[in-house]
mmCIF file of C-alpha atoms in Angstrom:
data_model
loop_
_atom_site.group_PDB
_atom_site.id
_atom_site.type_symbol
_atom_site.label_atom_id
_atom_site.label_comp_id
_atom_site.label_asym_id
_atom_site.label_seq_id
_atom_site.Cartn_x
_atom_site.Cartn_y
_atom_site.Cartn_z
ATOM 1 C CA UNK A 1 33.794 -48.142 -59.769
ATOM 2 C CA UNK A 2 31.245 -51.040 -60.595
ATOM 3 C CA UNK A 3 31.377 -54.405 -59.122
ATOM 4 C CA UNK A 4 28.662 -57.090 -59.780
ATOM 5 C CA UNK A 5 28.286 -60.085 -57.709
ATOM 6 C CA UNK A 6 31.369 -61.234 -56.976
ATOM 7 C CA UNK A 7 32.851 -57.525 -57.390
ATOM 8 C CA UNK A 8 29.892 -56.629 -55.174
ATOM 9 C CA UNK A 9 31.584 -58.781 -52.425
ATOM 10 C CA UNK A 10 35.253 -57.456 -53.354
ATOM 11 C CA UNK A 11 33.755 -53.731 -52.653
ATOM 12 C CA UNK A 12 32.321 -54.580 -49.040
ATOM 13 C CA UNK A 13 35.308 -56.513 -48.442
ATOM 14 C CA UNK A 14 37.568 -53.669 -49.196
ATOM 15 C CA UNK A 15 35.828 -50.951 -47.685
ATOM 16 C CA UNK A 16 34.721 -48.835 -50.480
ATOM 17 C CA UNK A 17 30.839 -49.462 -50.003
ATOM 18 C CA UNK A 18 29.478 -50.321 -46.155
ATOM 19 C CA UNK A 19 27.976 -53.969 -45.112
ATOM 20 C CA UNK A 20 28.755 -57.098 -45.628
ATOM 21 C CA UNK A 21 27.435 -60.159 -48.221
ATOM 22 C CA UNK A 22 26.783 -63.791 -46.891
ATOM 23 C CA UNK A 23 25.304 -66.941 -47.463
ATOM 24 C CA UNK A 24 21.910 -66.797 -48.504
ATOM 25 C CA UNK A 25 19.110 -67.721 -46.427
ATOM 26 C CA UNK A 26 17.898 -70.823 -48.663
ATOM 27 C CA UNK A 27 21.673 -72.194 -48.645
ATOM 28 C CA UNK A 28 21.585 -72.944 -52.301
ATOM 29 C CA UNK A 29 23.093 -70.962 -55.051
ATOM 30 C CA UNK A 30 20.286 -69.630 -56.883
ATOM 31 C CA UNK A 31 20.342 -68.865 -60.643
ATOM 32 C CA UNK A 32 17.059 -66.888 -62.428
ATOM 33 C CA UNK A 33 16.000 -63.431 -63.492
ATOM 34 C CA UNK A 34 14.774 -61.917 -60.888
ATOM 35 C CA UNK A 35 12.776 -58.254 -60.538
ATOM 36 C CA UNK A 36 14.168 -55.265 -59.213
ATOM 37 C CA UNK A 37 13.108 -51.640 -58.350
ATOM 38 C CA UNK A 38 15.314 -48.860 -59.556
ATOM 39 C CA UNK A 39 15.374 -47.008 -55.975
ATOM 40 C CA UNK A 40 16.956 -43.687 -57.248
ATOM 41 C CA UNK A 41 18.937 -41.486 -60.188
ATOM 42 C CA UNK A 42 22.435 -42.435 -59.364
ATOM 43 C CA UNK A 43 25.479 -42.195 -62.208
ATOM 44 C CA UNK A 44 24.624 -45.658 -62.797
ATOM 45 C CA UNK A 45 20.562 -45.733 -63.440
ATOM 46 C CA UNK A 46 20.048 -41.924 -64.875
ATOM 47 C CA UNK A 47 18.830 -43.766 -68.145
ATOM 48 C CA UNK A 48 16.252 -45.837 -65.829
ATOM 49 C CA UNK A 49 12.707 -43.685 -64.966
ATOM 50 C CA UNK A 50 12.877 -43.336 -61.128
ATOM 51 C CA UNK A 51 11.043 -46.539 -59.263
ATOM 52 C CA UNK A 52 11.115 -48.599 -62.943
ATOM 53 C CA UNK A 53 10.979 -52.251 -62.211
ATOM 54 C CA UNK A 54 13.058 -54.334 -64.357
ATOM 55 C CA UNK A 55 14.490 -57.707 -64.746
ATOM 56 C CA UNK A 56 17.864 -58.724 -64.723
ATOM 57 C CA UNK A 57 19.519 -62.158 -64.090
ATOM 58 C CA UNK A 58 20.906 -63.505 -60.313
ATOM 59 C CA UNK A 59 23.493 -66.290 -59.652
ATOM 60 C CA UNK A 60 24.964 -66.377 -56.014
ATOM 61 C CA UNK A 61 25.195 -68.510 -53.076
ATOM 62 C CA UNK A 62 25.945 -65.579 -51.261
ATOM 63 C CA UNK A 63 24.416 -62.603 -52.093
ATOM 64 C CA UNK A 64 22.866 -61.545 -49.156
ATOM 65 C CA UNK A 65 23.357 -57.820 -48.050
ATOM 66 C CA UNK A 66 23.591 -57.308 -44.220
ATOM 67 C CA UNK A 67 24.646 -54.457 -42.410
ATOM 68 C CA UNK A 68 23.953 -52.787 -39.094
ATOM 69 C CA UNK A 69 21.082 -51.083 -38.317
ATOM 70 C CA UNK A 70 22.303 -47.484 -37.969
ATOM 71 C CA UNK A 71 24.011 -48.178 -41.379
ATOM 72 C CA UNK A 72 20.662 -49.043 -42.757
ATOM 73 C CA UNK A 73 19.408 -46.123 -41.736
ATOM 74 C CA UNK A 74 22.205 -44.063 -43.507
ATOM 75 C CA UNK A 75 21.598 -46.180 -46.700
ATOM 76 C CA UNK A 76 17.867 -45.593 -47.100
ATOM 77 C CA UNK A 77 18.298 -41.606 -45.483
ATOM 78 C CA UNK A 78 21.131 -40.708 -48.033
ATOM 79 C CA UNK A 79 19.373 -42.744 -50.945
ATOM 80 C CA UNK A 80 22.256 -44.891 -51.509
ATOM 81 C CA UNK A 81 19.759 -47.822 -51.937
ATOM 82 C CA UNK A 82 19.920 -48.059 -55.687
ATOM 83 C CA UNK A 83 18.024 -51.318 -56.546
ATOM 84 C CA UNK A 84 16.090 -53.266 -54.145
ATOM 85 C CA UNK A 85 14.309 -57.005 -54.882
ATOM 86 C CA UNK A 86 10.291 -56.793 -55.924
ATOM 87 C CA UNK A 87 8.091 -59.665 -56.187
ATOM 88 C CA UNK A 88 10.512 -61.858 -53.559
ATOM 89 C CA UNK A 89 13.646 -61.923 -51.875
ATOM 90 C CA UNK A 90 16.071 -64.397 -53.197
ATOM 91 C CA UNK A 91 18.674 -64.603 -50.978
ATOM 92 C CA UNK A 92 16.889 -62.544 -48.038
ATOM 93 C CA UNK A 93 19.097 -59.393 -48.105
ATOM 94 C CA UNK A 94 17.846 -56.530 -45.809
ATOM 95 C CA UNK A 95 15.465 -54.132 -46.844
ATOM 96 C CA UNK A 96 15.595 -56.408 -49.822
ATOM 97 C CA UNK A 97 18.494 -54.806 -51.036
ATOM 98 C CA UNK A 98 19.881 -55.666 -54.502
ATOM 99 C CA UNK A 99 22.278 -52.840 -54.964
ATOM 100 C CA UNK A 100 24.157 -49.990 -53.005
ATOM 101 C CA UNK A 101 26.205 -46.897 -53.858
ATOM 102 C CA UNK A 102 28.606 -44.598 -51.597
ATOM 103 C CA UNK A 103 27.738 -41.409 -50.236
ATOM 104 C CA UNK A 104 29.434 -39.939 -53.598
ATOM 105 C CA UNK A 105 27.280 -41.803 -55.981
ATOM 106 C CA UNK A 106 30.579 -43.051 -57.982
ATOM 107 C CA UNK A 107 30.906 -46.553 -56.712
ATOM 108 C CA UNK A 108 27.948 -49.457 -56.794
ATOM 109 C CA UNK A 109 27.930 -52.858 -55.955
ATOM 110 C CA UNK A 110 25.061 -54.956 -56.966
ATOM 111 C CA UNK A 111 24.273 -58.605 -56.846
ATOM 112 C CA UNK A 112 21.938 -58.997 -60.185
ATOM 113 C CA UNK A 113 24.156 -59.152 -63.415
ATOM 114 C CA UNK A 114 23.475 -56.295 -66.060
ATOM 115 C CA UNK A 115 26.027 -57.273 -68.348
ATOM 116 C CA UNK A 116 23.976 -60.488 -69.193
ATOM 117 C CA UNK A 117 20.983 -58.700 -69.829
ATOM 118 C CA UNK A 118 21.997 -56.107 -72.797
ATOM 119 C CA UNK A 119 20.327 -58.280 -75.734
ATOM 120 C CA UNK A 120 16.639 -60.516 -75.972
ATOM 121 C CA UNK A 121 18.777 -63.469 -77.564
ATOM 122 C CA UNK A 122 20.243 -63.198 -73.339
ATOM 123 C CA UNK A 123 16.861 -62.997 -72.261
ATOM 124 C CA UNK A 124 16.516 -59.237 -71.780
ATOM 125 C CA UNK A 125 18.289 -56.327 -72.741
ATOM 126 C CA UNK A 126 17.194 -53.867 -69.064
ATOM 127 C CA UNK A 127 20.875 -54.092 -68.508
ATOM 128 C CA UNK A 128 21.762 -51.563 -71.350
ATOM 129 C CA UNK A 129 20.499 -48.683 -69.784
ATOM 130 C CA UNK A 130 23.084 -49.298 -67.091
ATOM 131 C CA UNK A 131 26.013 -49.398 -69.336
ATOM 132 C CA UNK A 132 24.138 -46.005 -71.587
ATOM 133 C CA UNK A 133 24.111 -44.130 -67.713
ATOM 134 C CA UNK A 134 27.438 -45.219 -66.948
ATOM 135 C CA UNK A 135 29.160 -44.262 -70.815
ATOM 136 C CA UNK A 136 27.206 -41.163 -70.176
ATOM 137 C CA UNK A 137 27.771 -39.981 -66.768
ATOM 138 C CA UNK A 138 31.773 -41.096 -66.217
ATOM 139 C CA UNK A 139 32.888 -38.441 -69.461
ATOM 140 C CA UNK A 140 32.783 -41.572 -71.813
ATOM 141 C CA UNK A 141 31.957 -40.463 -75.193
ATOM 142 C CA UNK A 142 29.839 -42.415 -77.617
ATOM 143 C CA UNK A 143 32.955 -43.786 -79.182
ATOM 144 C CA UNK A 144 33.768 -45.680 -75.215
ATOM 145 C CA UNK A 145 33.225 -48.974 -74.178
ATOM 146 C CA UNK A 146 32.469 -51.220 -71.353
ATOM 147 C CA UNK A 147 34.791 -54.113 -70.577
ATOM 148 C CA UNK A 148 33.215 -56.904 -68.730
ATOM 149 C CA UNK A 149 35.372 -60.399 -68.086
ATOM 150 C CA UNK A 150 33.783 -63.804 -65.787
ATOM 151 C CA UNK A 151 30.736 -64.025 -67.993
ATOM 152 C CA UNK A 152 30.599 -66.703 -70.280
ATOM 153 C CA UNK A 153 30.300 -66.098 -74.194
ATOM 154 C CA UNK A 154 28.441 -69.086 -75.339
ATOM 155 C CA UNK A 155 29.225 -69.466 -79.041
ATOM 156 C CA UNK A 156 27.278 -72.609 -79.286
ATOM 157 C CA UNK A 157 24.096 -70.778 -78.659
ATOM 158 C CA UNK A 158 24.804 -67.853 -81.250
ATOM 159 C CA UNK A 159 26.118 -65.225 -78.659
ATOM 160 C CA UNK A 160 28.762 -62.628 -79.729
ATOM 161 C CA UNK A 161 31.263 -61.201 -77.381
ATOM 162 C CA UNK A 162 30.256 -57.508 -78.613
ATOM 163 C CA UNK A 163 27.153 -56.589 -77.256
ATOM 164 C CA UNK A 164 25.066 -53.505 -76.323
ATOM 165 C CA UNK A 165 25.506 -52.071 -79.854
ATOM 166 C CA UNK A 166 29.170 -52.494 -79.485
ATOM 167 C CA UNK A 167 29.403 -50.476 -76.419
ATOM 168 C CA UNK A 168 29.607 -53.718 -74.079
ATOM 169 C CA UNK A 169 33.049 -56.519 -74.924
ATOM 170 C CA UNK A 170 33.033 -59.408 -73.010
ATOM 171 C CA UNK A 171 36.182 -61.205 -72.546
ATOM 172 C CA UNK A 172 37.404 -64.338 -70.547
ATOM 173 C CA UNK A 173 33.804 -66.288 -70.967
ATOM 174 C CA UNK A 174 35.813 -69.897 -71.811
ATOM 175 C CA UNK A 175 39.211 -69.169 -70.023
ATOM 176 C CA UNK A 176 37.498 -71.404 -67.213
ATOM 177 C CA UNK A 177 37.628 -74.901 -67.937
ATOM 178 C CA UNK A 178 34.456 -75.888 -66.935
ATOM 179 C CA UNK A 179 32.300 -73.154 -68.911
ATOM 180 C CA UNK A 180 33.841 -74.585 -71.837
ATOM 181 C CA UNK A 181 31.087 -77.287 -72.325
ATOM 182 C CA UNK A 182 28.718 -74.674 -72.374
ATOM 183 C CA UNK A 183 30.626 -72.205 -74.209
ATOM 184 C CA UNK A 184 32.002 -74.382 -77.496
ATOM 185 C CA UNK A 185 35.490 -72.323 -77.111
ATOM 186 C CA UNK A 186 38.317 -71.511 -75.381
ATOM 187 C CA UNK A 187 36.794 -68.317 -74.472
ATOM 188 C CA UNK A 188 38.177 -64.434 -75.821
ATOM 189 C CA UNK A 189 40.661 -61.635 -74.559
ATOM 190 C CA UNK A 190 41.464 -58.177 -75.341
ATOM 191 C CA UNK A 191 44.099 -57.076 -76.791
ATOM 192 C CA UNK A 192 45.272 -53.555 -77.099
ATOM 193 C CA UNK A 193 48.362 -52.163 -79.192
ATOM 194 C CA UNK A 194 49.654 -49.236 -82.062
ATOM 195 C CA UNK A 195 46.887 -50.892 -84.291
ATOM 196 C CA UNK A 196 44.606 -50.232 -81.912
ATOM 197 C CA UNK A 197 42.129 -52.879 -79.661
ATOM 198 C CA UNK A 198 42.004 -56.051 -80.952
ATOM 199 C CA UNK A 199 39.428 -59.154 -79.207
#
């Protein structure tokens, strides 16, 4: 299970990773790439070299990670810290935590957004060795893909909703009214029948 930003917040809320996310400390939504430290070799980063710094983009007005202390201590003894913030905390999240896994290793929440970070016309393409780990690790084979919906596809700007080498689809990008303007379209879903998946 992977849940970015908002999904981040769905996980703590639900109970499947430990912690809770709140306002952050500015009290502005803040939107920029920001550096992170890849803390460990979970399912998720394998691809990543251990302690890599890379750069993925952050939008949140509530991306702060708290927990209790003792939890803390869990996080950092069982190395469930996956990514922490480098060169500033934007949202001050403790231990300047980014991104957390369970005990298992085979759920992470994070607040940075991989999925728009997989191509340099985005700005970056760090975020494909996430979604390479992930196709890897979960018994995907080459042939799998990566669904990812609530990220805008913005057509006016040249950007394709098949990314990653065709291992990332994004769908939904325009469904929201107001991304529209931004977008140029209505936005794209996925549709899957005998002739197989169609966007």
């Amino acid at each position: 299970v992977f849940g970015t930003c908002n999904g981040f917040q769905i996980l703590v809320e639900a109970g499947l990773l430990p912690g809770a996310l709140i306002q952050n400390d500015s009290l502005k939504f803040v939107s920029k790439w920001q550096n992170l430290k890849v803390n460990n070799n979970s399912k998720f980063t394998t691809v990543f070299s251990e302690d890599e710094v890379i750069s993925l983009p952050i939008a949140h007005g509530e991306g702060k990670y708290i927990a209790d202390e003792q939890t803390l201590a869990d996080l950092k003894e069982n190395g469930q810290i996956v990514f922490t913030y480098v060169n500033g905390n934007p949202n001050g999240s403790a231990l300047d935590i980014a991104g957390i896994c369970n005990k298992e290793g085979n759920v992470l929440g994070m607040m940075p957004h991989p999925e728009r970070a997989v191509e340099s016309l985005l700005g970056g393409n760090d975020g494909q060795k996430m979604f390479a780990s992930i196709l890897k690790n979960f018994g995907m084979d080459e042939k799998g893909h990566i669904i990812n919906g609530h990220t805008p596809v913005k057509e006016k700007k040249g950007e394709e909703p098949i990314k990653a080498g065709g291992k990332l689809i994004v769908i939904d990008g325009g469904f929201s009214k107001p991304y529209q303007k931004e977008t140029g379209i209505a936005g794209y879903t996925l549709l899957y029948n005998s002739y197989g998946m169609q966007l």
